[in-house]
Short mmCIF file of C-alpha atoms in Angstrom, two decimals:
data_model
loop_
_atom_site.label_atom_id
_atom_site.label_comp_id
_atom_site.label_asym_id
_atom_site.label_seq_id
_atom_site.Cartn_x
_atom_site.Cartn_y
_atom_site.Cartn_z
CA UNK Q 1 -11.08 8.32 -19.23
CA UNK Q 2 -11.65 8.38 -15.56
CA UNK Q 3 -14.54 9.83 -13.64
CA UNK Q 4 -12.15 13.08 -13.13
CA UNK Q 5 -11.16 13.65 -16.52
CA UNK Q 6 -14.74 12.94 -17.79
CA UNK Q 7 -16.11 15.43 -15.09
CA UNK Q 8 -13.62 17.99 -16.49
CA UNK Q 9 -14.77 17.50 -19.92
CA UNK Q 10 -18.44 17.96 -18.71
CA UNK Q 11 -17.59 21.03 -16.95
CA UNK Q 12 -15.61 22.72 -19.67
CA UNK Q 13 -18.14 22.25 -22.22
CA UNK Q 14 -20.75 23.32 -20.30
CA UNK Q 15 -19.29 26.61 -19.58
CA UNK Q 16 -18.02 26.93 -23.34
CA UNK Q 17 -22.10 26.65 -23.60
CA UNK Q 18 -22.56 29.46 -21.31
CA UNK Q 19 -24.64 27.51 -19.19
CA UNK Q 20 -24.87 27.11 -15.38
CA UNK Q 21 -24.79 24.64 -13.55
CA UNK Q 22 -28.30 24.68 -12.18
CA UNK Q 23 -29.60 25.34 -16.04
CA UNK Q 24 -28.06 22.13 -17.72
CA UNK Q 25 -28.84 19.98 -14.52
CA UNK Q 26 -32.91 20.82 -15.04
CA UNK Q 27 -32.31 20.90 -19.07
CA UNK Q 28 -30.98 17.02 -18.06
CA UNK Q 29 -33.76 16.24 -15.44
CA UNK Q 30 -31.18 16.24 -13.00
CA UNK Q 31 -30.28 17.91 -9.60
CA UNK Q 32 -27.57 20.83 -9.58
CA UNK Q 33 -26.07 18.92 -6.62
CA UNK Q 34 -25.79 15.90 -8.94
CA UNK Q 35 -24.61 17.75 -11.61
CA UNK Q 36 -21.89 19.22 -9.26
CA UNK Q 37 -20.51 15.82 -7.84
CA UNK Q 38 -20.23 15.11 -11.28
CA UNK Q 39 -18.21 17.85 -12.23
CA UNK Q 40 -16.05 17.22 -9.83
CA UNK Q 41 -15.43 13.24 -10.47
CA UNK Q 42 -17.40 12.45 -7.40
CA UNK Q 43 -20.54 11.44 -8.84
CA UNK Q 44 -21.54 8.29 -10.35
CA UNK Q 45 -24.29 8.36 -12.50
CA UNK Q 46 -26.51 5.84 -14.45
CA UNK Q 47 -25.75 5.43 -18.05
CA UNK Q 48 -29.40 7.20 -18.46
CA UNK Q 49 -28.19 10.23 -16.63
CA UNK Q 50 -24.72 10.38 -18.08
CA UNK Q 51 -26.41 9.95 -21.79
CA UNK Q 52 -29.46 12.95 -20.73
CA UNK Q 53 -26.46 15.24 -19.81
CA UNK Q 54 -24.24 14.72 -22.36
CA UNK Q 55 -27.28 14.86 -25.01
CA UNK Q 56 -27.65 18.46 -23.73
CA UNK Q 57 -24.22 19.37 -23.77
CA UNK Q 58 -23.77 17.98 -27.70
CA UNK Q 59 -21.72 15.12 -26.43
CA UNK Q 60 -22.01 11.61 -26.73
CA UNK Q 61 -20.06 8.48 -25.32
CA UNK Q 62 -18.52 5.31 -26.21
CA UNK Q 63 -17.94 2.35 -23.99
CA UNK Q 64 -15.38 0.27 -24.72
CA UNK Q 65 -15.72 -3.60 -22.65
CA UNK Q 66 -12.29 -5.36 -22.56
CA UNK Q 67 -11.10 -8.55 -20.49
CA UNK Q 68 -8.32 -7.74 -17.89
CA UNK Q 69 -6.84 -10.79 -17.99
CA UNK Q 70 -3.84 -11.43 -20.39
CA UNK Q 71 -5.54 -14.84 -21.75
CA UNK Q 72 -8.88 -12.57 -23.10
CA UNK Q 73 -12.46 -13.01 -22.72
CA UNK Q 74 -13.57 -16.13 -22.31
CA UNK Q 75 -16.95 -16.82 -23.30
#
């Protein structure tokens, strides 16, 4: 998921809540201008703030680390 798609899915749950944006921002300890780059795949959060917001929304995130190389991790 890119930073579009995962602003999408922030967006559409939040308004499924019935919450603006300027109510799950402060429910998150955010700004509603951070909240909005977000939204809109701008923004690029700390894993803090992405895990505060998506705590309020009932989300939650995996992160999946993987080696881009075609020989694998080497460590």
């Amino acid at each position: 998921m890119n930073r579009v798609e995962l602003g999408r899915s922030i967006a559409a749950r939040r308004q499924d809540l019935g919450l603006k944006q300027e109510d799950a921002a402060e429910m998150a300890n955010l700004t509603a201008k951070t909240l909005y780059t977000i939204e809109r795949g701008k923004g690029n959060p700390s894993l803090a703030s992405l895990e505060k917001l998506l705590g309020v929304l009932g989300m939650t995130f995996q992160i999946a680390i993987r080696s881009t190389d075609d020989e694998g991790a080497r460590l």
